[in-house]
Short mmCIF file of C-alpha atoms in Angstrom, two decimals:
data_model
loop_
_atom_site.label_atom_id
_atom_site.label_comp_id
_atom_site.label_asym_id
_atom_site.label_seq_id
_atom_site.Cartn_x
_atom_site.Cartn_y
_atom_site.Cartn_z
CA UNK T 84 0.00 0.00 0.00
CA UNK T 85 1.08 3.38 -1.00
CA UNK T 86 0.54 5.99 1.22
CA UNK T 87 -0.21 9.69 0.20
CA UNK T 88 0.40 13.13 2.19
CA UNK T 89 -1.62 16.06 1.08
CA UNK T 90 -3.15 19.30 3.18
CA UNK T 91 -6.65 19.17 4.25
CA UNK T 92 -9.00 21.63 2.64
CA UNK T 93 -8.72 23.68 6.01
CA UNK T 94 -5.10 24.13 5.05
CA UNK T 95 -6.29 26.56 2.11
CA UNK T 96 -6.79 29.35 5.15
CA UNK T 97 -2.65 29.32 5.50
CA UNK T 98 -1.14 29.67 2.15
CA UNK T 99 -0.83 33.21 0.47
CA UNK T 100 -2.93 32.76 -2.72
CA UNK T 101 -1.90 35.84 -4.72
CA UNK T 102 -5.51 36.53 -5.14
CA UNK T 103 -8.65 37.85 -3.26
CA UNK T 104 -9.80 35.12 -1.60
CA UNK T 105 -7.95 35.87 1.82
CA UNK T 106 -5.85 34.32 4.19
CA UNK T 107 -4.92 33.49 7.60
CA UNK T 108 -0.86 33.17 6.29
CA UNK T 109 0.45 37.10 7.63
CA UNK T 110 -2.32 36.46 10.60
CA UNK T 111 -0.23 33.46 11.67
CA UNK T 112 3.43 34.93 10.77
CA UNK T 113 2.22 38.33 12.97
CA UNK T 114 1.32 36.19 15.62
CA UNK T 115 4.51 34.30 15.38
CA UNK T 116 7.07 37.36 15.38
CA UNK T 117 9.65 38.46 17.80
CA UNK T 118 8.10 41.37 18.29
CA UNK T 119 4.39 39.88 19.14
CA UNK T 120 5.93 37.31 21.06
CA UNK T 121 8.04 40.13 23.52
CA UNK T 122 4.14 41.66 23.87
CA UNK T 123 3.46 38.11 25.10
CA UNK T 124 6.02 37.92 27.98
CA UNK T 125 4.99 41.03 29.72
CA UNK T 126 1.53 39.58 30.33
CA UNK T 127 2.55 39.64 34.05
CA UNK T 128 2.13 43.69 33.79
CA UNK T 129 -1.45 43.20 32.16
CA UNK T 130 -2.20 41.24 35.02
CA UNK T 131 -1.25 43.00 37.79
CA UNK T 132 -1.20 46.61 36.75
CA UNK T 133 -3.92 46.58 33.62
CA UNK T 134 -0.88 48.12 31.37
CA UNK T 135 -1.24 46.82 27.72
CA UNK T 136 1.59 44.21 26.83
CA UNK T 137 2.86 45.60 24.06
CA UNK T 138 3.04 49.23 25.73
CA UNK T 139 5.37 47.01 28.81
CA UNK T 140 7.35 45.84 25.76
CA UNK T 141 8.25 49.04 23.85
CA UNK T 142 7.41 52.16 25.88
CA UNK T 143 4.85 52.62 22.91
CA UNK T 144 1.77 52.02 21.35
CA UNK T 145 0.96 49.52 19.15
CA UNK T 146 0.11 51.97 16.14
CA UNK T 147 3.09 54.33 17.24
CA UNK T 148 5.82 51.38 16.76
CA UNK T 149 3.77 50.05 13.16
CA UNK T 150 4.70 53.69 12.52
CA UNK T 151 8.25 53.48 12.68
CA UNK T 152 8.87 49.68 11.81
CA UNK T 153 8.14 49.62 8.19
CA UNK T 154 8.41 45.89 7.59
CA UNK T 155 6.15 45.22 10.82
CA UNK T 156 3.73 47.53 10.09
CA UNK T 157 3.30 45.70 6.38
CA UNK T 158 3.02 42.50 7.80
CA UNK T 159 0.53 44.06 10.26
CA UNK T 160 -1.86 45.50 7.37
CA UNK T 161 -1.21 42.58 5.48
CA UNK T 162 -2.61 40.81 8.20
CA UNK T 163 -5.66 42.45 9.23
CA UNK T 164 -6.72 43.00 5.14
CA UNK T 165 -6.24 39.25 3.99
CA UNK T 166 -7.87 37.57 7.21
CA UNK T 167 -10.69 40.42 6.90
CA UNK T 168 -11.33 39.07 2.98
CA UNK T 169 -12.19 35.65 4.69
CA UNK T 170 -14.28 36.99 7.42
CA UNK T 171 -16.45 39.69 5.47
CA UNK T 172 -16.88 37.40 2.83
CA UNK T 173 -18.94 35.03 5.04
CA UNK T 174 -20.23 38.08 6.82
CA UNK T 175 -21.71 39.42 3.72
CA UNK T 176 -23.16 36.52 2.57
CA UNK T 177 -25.70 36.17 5.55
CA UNK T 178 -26.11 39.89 6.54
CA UNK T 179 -27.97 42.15 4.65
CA UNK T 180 -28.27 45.00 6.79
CA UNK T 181 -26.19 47.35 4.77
CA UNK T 182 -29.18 47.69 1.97
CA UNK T 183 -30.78 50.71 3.72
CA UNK T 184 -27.35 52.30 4.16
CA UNK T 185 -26.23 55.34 2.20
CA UNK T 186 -22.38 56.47 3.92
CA UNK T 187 -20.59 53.94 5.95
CA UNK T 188 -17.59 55.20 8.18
CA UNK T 189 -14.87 52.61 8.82
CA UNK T 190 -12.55 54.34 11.56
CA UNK T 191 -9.25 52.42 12.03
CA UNK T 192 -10.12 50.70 8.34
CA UNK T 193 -6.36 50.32 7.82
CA UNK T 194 -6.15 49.44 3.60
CA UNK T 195 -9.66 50.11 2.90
CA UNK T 196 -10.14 46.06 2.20
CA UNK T 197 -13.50 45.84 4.60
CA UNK T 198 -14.91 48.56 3.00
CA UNK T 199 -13.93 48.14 -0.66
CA UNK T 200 -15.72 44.20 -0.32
CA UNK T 201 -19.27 46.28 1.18
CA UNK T 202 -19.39 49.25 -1.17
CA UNK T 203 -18.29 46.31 -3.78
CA UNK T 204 -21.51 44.51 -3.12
CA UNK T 205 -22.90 47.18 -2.26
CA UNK T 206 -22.21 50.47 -4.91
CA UNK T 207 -24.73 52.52 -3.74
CA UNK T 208 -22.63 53.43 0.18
CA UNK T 209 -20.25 55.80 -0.06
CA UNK T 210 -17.40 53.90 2.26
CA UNK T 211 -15.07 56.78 4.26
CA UNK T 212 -11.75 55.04 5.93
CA UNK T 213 -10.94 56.59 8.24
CA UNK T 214 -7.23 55.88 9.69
CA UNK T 215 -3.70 56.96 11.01
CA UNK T 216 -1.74 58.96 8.00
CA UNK T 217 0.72 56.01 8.10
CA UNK T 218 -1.41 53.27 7.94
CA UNK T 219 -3.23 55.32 4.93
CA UNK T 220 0.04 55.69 3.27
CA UNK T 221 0.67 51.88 3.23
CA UNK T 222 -0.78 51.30 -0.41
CA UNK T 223 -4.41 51.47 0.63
CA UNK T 224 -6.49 50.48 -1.92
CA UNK T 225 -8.72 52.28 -4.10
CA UNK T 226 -12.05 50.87 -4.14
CA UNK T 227 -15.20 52.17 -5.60
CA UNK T 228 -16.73 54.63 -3.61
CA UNK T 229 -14.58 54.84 -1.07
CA UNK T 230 -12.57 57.81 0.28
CA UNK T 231 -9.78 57.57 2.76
CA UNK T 232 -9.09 60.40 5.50
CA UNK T 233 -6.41 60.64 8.41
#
């Protein structure tokens, strides 16, 4: 008897596609890095004194240090735009309350992704992204009635 490997469909969620149908990959490889992981081993200082991990860590903000790590904060956008593809997706296949609406405000909508996949299904909203200048500047995209504002 031969036996055969292969990935279970489930696997599709962690590989980088090249296309629009999300992923989980950057999710996974953000949640893997050095610099997540020091976050992680100042959880002592959550506990005890409600201070944010990552704020123990670096002396900063989250959003301040994506601000001044380039390659973090692409793997960071990267990460919140392909694992919101997978999410909104589903979302917008059962909700429908978003047919009555006529301007739709994402604030802290990074790339624009969960807005460009409503006003894409959705033409009529007029989608406004609202975000940090830097997270703005990081190649957001431009979808169809959508406006982005720092």
């Amino acid at each position: 008897m031969e036996r055969v490997y292969a990935a279970e469909p489930v696997c599709k969620f962690f590989l980088r596609n090249g296309d629009e149908s999300g992923s989980f990959f950057s999710l996974f490889m953000l949640g893997q890095s050095d610099i997540v992981f020091k976050a992680w081993t100042h959880l002592k200082n959550v506990i005890l004194e409600g201070r944010d991990g990552f704020s123990s860590a670096y002396g900063m903000k989250l959003f301040e240090y994506i601000a001044l790590d380039e390659p973090h904060g692409n793997l960071f956008n990267r990460a919140m735009s392909e694992s919101s593809i997978i999410i909104m997706k589903n979302v917008l296949e059962v909700y429908k309350g978003f047919g009555d609406v006529n301007i739709l405000v994402n604030v802290g909508g990074g790339l624009g992704t969960v807005l460009g996949l409503v006003t894409s299904k959705y033409p009529h909203i007029q989608g406004i992204n609202f975000d940090l200048p830097h997270a703005l500047a990081a190649q957001a995209h431009p979808y169809h009635g959508t406006v982005f504002f720092d």
